[in-house]
Coordinates of C-alpha atoms in Angstrom, one line a residue:
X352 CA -263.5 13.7 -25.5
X353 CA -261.6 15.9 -23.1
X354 CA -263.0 18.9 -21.1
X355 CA -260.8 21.7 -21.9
X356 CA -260.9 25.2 -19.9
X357 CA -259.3 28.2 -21.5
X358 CA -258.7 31.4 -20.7
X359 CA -257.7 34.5 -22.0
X360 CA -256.4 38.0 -21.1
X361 CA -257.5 41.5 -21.8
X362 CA -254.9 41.9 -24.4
X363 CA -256.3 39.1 -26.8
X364 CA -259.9 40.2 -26.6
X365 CA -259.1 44.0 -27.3
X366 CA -261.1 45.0 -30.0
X367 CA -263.1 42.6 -32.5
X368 CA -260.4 41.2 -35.1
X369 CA -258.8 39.5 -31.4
X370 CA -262.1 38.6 -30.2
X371 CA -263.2 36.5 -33.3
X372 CA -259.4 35.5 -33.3
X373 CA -260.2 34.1 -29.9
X374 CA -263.5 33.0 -31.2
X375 CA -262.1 31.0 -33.6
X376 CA -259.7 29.3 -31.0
X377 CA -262.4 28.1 -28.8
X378 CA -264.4 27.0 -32.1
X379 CA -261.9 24.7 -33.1
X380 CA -261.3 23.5 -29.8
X381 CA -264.8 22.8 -29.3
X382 CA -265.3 20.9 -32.6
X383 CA -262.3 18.7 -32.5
X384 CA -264.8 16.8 -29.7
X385 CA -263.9 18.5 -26.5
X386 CA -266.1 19.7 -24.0
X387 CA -264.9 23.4 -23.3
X388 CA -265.1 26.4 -20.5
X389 CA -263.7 30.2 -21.6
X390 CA -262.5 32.7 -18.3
X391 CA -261.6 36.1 -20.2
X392 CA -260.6 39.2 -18.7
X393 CA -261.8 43.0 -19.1
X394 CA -261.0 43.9 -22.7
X395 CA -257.3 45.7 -23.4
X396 CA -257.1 48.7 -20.5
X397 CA -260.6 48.5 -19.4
X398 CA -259.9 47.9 -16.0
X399 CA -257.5 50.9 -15.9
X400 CA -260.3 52.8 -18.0
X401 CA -262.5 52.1 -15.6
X402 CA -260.1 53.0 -12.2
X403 CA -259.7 56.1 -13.8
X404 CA -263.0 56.8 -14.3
X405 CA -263.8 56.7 -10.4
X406 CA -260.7 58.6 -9.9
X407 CA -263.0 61.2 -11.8
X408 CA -265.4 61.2 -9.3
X409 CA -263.7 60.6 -6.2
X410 CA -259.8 59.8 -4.8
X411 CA -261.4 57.7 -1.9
X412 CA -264.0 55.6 -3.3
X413 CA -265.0 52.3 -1.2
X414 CA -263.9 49.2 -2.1
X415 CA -267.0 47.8 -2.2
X416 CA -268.2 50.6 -5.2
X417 CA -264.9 50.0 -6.7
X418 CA -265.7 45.9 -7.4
X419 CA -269.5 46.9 -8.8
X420 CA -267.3 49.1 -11.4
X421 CA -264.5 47.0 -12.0
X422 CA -266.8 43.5 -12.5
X423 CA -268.1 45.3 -15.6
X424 CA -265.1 45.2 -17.9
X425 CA -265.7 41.3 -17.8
X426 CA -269.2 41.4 -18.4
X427 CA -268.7 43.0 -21.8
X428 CA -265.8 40.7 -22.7
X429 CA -268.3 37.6 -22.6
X430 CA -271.4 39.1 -23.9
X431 CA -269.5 39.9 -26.8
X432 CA -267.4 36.5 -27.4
X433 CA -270.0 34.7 -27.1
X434 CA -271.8 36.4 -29.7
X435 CA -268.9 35.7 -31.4
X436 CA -269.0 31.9 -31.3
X437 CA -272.7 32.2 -31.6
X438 CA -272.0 34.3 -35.2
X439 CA -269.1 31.2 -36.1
X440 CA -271.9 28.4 -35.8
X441 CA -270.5 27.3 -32.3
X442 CA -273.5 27.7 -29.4
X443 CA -271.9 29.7 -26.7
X444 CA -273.8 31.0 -23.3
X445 CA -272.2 33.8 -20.9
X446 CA -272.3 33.6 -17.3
X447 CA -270.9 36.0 -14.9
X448 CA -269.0 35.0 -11.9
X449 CA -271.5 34.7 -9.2
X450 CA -274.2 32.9 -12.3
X451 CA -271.0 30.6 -12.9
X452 CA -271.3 29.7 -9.0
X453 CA -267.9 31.8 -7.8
X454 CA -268.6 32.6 -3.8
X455 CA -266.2 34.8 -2.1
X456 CA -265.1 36.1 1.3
X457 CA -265.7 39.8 2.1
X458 CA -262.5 41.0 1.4
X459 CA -263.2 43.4 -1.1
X460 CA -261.2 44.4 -4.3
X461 CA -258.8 41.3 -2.9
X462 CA -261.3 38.3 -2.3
X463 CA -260.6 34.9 -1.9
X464 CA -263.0 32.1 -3.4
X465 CA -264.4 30.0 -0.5
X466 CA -266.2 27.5 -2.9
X467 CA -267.1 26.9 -6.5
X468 CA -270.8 25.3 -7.1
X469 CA -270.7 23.9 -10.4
X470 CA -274.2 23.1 -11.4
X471 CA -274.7 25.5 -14.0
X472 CA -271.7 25.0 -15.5
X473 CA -272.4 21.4 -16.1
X474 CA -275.8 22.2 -17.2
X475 CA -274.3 24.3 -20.1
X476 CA -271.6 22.2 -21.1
X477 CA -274.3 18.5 -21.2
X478 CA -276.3 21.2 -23.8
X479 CA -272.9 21.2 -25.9
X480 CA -272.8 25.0 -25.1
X481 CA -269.1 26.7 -25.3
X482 CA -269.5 28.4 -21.6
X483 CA -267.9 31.7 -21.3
X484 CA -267.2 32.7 -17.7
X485 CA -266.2 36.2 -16.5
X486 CA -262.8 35.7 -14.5
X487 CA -261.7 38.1 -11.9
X488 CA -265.4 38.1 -9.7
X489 CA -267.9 36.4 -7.4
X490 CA -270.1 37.1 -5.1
X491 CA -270.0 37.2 -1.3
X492 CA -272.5 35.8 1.7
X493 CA -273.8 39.0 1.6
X494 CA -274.7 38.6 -2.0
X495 CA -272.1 41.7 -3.2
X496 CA -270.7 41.6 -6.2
X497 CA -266.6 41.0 -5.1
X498 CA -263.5 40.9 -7.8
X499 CA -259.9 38.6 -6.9
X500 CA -257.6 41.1 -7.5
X501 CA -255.6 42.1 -10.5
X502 CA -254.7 38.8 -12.4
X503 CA -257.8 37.0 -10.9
X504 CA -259.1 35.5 -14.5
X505 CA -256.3 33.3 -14.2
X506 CA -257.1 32.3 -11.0
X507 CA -260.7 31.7 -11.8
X508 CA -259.5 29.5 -14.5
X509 CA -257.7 27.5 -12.3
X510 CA -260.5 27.0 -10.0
X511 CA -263.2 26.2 -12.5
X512 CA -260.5 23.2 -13.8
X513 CA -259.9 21.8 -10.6
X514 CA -263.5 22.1 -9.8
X515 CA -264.8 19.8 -12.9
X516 CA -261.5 17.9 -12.8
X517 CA -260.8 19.8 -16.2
X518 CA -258.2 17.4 -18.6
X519 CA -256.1 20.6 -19.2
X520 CA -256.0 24.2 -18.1
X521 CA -254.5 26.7 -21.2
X522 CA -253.8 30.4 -20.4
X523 CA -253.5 31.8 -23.6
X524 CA -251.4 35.7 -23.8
X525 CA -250.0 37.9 -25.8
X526 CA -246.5 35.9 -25.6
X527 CA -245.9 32.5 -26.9
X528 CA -245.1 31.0 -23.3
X529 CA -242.5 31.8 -20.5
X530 CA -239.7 33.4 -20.8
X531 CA -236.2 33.7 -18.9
X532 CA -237.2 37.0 -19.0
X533 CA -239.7 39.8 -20.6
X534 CA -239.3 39.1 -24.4
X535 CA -240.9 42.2 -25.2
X536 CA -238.0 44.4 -23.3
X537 CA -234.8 41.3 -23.6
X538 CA -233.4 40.4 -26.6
X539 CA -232.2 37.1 -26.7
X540 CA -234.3 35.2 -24.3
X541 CA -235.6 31.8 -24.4
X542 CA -239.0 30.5 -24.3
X543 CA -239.0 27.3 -21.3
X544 CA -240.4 24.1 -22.6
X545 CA -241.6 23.5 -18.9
X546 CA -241.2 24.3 -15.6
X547 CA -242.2 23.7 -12.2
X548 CA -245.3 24.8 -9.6
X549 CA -243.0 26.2 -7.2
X550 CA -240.3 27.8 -9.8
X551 CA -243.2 29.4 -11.4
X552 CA -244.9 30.6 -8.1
X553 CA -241.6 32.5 -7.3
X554 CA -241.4 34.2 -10.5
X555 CA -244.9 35.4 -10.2
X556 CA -244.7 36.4 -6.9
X557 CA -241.3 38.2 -7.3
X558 CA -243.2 40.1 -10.2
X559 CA -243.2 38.0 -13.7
X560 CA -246.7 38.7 -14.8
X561 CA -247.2 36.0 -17.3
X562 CA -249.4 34.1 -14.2
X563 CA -251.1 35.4 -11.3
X564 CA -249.2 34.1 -8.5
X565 CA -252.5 33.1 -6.8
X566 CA -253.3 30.9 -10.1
X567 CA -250.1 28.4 -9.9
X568 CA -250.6 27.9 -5.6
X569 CA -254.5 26.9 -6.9
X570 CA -253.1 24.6 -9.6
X571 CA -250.1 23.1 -7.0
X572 CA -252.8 22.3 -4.5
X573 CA -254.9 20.7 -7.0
X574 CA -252.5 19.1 -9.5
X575 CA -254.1 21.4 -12.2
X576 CA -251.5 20.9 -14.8
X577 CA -251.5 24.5 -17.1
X578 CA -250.6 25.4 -20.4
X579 CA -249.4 29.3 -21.0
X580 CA -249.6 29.3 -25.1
X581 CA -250.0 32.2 -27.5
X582 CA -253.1 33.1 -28.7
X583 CA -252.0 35.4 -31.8
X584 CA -249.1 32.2 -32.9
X585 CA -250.2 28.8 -33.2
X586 CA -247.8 26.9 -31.4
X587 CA -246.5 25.0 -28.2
X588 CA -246.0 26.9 -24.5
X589 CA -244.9 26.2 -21.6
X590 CA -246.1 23.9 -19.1
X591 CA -246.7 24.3 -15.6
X592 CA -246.6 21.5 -13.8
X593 CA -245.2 19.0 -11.1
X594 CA -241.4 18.5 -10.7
X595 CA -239.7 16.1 -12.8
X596 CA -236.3 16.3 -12.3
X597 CA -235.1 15.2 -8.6
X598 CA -231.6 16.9 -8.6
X599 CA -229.8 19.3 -10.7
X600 CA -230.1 23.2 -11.1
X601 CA -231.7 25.2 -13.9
X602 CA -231.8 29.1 -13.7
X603 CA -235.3 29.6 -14.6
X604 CA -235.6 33.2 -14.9
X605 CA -235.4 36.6 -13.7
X606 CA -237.8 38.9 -12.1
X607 CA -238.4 42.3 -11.7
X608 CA -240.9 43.9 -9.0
X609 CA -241.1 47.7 -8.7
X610 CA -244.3 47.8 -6.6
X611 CA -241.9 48.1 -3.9
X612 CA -241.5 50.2 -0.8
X613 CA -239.3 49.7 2.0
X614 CA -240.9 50.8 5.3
X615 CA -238.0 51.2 8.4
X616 CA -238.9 51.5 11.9
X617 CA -235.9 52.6 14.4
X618 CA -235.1 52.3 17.5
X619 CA -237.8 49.5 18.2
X620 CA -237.9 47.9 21.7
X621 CA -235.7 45.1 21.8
X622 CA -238.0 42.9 23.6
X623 CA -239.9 39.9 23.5
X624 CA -243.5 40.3 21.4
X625 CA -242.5 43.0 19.8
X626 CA -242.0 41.8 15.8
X627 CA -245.4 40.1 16.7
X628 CA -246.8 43.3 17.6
X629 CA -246.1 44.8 14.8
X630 CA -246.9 42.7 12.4
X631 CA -249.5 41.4 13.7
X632 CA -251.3 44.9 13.1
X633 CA -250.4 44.7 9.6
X634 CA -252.0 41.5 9.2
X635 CA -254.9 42.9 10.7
X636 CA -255.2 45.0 7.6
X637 CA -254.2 42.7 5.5
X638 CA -251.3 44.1 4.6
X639 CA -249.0 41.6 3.0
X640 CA -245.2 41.5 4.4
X641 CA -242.3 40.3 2.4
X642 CA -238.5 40.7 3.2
X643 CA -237.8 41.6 6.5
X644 CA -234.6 42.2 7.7
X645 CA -234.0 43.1 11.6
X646 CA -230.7 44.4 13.1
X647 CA -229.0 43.3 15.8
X648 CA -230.3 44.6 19.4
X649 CA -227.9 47.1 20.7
X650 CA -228.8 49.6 24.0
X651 CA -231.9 47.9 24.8
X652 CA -233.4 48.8 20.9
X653 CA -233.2 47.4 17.4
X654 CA -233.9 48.3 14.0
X655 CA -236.6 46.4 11.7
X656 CA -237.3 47.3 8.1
X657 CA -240.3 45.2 6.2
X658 CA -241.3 45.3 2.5
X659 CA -244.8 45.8 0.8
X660 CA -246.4 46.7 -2.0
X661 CA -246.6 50.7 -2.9
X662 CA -250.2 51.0 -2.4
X663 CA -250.3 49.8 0.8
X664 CA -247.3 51.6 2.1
X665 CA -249.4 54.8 3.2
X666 CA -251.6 52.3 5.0
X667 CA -248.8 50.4 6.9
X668 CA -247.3 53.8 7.8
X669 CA -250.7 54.8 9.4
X670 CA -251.3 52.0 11.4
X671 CA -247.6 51.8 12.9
X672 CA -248.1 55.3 14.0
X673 CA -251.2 55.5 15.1
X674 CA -251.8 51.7 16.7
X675 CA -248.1 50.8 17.6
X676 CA -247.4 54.3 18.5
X677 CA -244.1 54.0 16.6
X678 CA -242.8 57.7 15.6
X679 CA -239.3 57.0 13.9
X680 CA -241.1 55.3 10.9
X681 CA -240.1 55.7 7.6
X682 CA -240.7 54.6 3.6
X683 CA -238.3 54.6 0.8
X684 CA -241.0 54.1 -2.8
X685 CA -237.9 54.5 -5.0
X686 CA -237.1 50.9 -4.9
X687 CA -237.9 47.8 -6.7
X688 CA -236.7 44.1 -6.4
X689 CA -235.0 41.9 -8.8
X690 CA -234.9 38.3 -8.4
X691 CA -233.2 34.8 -9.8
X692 CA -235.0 31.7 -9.8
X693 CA -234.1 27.7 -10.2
X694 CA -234.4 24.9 -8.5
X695 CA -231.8 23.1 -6.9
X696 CA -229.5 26.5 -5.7
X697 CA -229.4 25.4 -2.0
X698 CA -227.2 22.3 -3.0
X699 CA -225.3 24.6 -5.6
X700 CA -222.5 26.8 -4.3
X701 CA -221.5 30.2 -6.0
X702 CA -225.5 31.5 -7.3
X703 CA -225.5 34.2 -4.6
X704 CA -221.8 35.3 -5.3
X705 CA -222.1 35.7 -9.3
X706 CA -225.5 37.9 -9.0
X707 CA -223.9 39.8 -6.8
X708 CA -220.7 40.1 -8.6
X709 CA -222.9 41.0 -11.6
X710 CA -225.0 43.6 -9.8
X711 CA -221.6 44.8 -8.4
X712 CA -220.4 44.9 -11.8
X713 CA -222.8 47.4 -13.1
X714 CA -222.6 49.7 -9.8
X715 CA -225.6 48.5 -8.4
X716 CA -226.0 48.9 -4.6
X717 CA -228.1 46.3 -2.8
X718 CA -230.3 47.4 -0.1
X719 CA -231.6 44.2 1.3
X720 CA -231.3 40.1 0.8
X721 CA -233.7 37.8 0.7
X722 CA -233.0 34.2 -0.1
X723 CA -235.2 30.3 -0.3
X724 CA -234.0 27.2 -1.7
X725 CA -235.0 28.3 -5.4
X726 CA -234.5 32.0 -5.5
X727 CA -232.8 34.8 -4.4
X728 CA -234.0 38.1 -4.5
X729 CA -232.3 41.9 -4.0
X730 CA -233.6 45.3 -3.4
X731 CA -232.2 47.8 -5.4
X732 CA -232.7 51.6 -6.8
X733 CA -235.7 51.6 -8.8
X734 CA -233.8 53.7 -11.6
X735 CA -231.0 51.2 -11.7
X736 CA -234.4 48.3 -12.1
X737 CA -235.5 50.3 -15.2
X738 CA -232.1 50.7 -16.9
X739 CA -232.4 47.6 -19.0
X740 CA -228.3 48.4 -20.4
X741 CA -226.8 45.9 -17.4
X742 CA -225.6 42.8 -18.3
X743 CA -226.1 39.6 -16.2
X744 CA -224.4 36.9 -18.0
X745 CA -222.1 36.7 -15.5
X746 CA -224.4 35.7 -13.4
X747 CA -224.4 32.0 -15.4
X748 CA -220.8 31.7 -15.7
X749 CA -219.7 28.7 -14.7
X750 CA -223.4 27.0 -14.3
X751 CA -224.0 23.3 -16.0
X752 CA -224.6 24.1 -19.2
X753 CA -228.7 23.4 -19.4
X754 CA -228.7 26.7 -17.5
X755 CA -230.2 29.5 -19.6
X756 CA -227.9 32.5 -20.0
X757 CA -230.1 35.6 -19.2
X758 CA -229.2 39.5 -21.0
X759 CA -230.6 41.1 -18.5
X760 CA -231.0 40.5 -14.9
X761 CA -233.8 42.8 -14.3
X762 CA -236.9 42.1 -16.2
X763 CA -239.7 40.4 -15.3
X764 CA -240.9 37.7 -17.9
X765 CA -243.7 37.4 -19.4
X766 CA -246.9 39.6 -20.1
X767 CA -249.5 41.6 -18.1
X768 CA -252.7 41.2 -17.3
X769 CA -255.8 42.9 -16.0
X770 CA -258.4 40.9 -14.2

């Protein structure tokens, strides 16, 4: 008997024909012999439903309001699977996050767990109850309700299968596993048998949304090997797991990110201390930093330009000004990134060159570099991001042959999610 923990997003609990689709999942699952945890998210765009709601009311609300709101979209989803499994013969019993034992830090809206208590869990599951967790929420020292983040079920799936030592960890979408890139927007793309922790981490950090990019460093840290499977088609995904291949070099994918903005500050002091002033402010607000890209010193001053997420451009402007006292700050919104991703480029010569010569191809102007040992990534216009005409084939030209050929260079793979 194995202990199985599935979850599943918002899209496959939408309305009731998914929800006893799901049902019916977990059922089977649960009667082959296996001992089994479900983390679902808010139900189709309940999340956004529910954002827009408090827009309604008010365009500042606190971010502690905001996680009381948002934590309801799950409570509903597990209410009503579990009735579900209950109506299907299979004994099911709902817990919320903080009832499942999920205690957070204090940053609101964007918490981090700090531990998982288990007890009821286990209680449940030596009653031979199906236990259906709300993903995406705990609760903090100061007993407030908190939420992960947007794509925090998955993350809370991870965490509940490391925590009980879980035999497999399945993430079940609306897509039958990962793609090279988004299936729903590419044609001709191709669905990866497997692929590794850290391949997958940059793809969902440079903006594929088929995992939370939180989810796979959980899973890395804890050898939580995952499954991201279908749940409307009954057959294999992908897996997520260690590396198995020690040399050779596999384009994995391609990503697109257009919560982008590019923030530039001229005419900095060139000096020492002063990159760590700067973003050592951000960091103070939590504001997470990604490309950076400083010029060289000339007339005792320097440029430095930084990029963020959209929604926390406004803030990052704010606290340059006001706390670093910087005036010659600006932010460019209209951007987005598009990355590559596959292990093994360091050793291979001629990756950087053929994205290039493909983006160059298509009249594509890149605006900033950013490079590891298995990605690259570009800035670019948004509008040329969206335009989903250009062809990167030419970006595999001349790869070993394993390598997937990609149609389009700028599409992130995989689904959405809510919480």
């Amino acid at each position: 008997m194995a202990l199985i923990v599935q979850k599943f997003g918002g899209s496959s609990v939408k309305d009731r024909d998914r929800i006893f689709n799901v049902a019916r999942i977990v059922a089977n699952t649960h009667n082959a012999g296996n001992d089994v945890v479900v983390v679902v998210s808010a139900q189709g765009d309940t999340t956004d439903d529910l954002i827009a709601k408090a827009a309604e009311i008010t365009h500042n609300p606190s971010a502690r309001e905001m996680d009381m709101l948002l934590a309801a979209g799950e409570e509903i989803s597990i209410s009503l699977l579990a009735m579900a499994l209950n109506e299907l013969g299979c004994h099911a019993t709902s817990l919320t996050g903080w009832q499942a034992g999920f205690r957070t830090d204090r940053a609101y809206t964007k918490a981090r767990i700090t531990r998982l208590e288990t007890e009821r869990i286990s209680s449940e599951l030596e009653r031979n109850r199906v236990v259906v967790v709300a993903g995406f929420q705990g609760l903090n020292k100061l007993d407030d309700i908190t939420t992960l983040g947007r794509g925090g079920s998955d993350t809370s799936a991870v965490a509940i299968a490391a925590a009980l030592h879980a035999d497999r960890c399945q993430i079940f979408t609306d897509v039958e596993g990962v793609y090279t890139a988004d299936p729903r927007k590419v044609r001709n793309t191709r669905k990866l048998d497997e692929i590794t922790f850290d391949e997958m981490l940059e793809l969902a950090s440079l903006g594929a949304q088929v995992l939370n990019n939180r989810s796979v460093e959980l899973a890395k840290k804890y050898n939580v090997e995952l499954e991201v499977l279908s749940s409307l088609n009954p057959i294999p995904g992908t897996v997520v797991k260690e590396v198995t291949k020690m040399e050779g070099m596999l384009i994995k994918g391609v990503a697109k990110d257009t919560d982008v903005a590019v923030i530039t500050i001229l005419n900095v002091p060139d000096e020492p201390g002063t990159s760590f002033k700067i973003f050592g402010l951000l960091a103070q607000k939590n504001i997470n930093v990604d490309i950076i890209l400083q010029s060289t010193g000339r007339d005792g001053k320097k440029d430095i330009s930084f990029t963020c997420s959209e929604g926390e451009a406004d803030l990052a402007m704010r606290v340059l000004k006001e706390s670093a006292h910087f005036n010659d700050v600006s932010v460019d919104t209209t951007c987005a990134k598009v990355s590559i991703v596959g292990a093994g480029m360091q050793s291979h010569s001629g990756v950087a060159s053929k994205m290039f010569e493909a983006l160059s191809n298509n009249n594509i102007n890149i605006k900033m570099i950013s490079t590891s040992e298995i990605k690259i990534s570009c800035i670019i216009d948004r509008n040329d991001a969206d335009d989903h005409s250009h062809d990167a084939d030419d970006v595999y030209d001349g790869m070993p042959s394993s390598s997937p050929r990609i149609n389009c260079l700028t599409s992130s793979s995989g689904s959405s999610t809510t919480g």
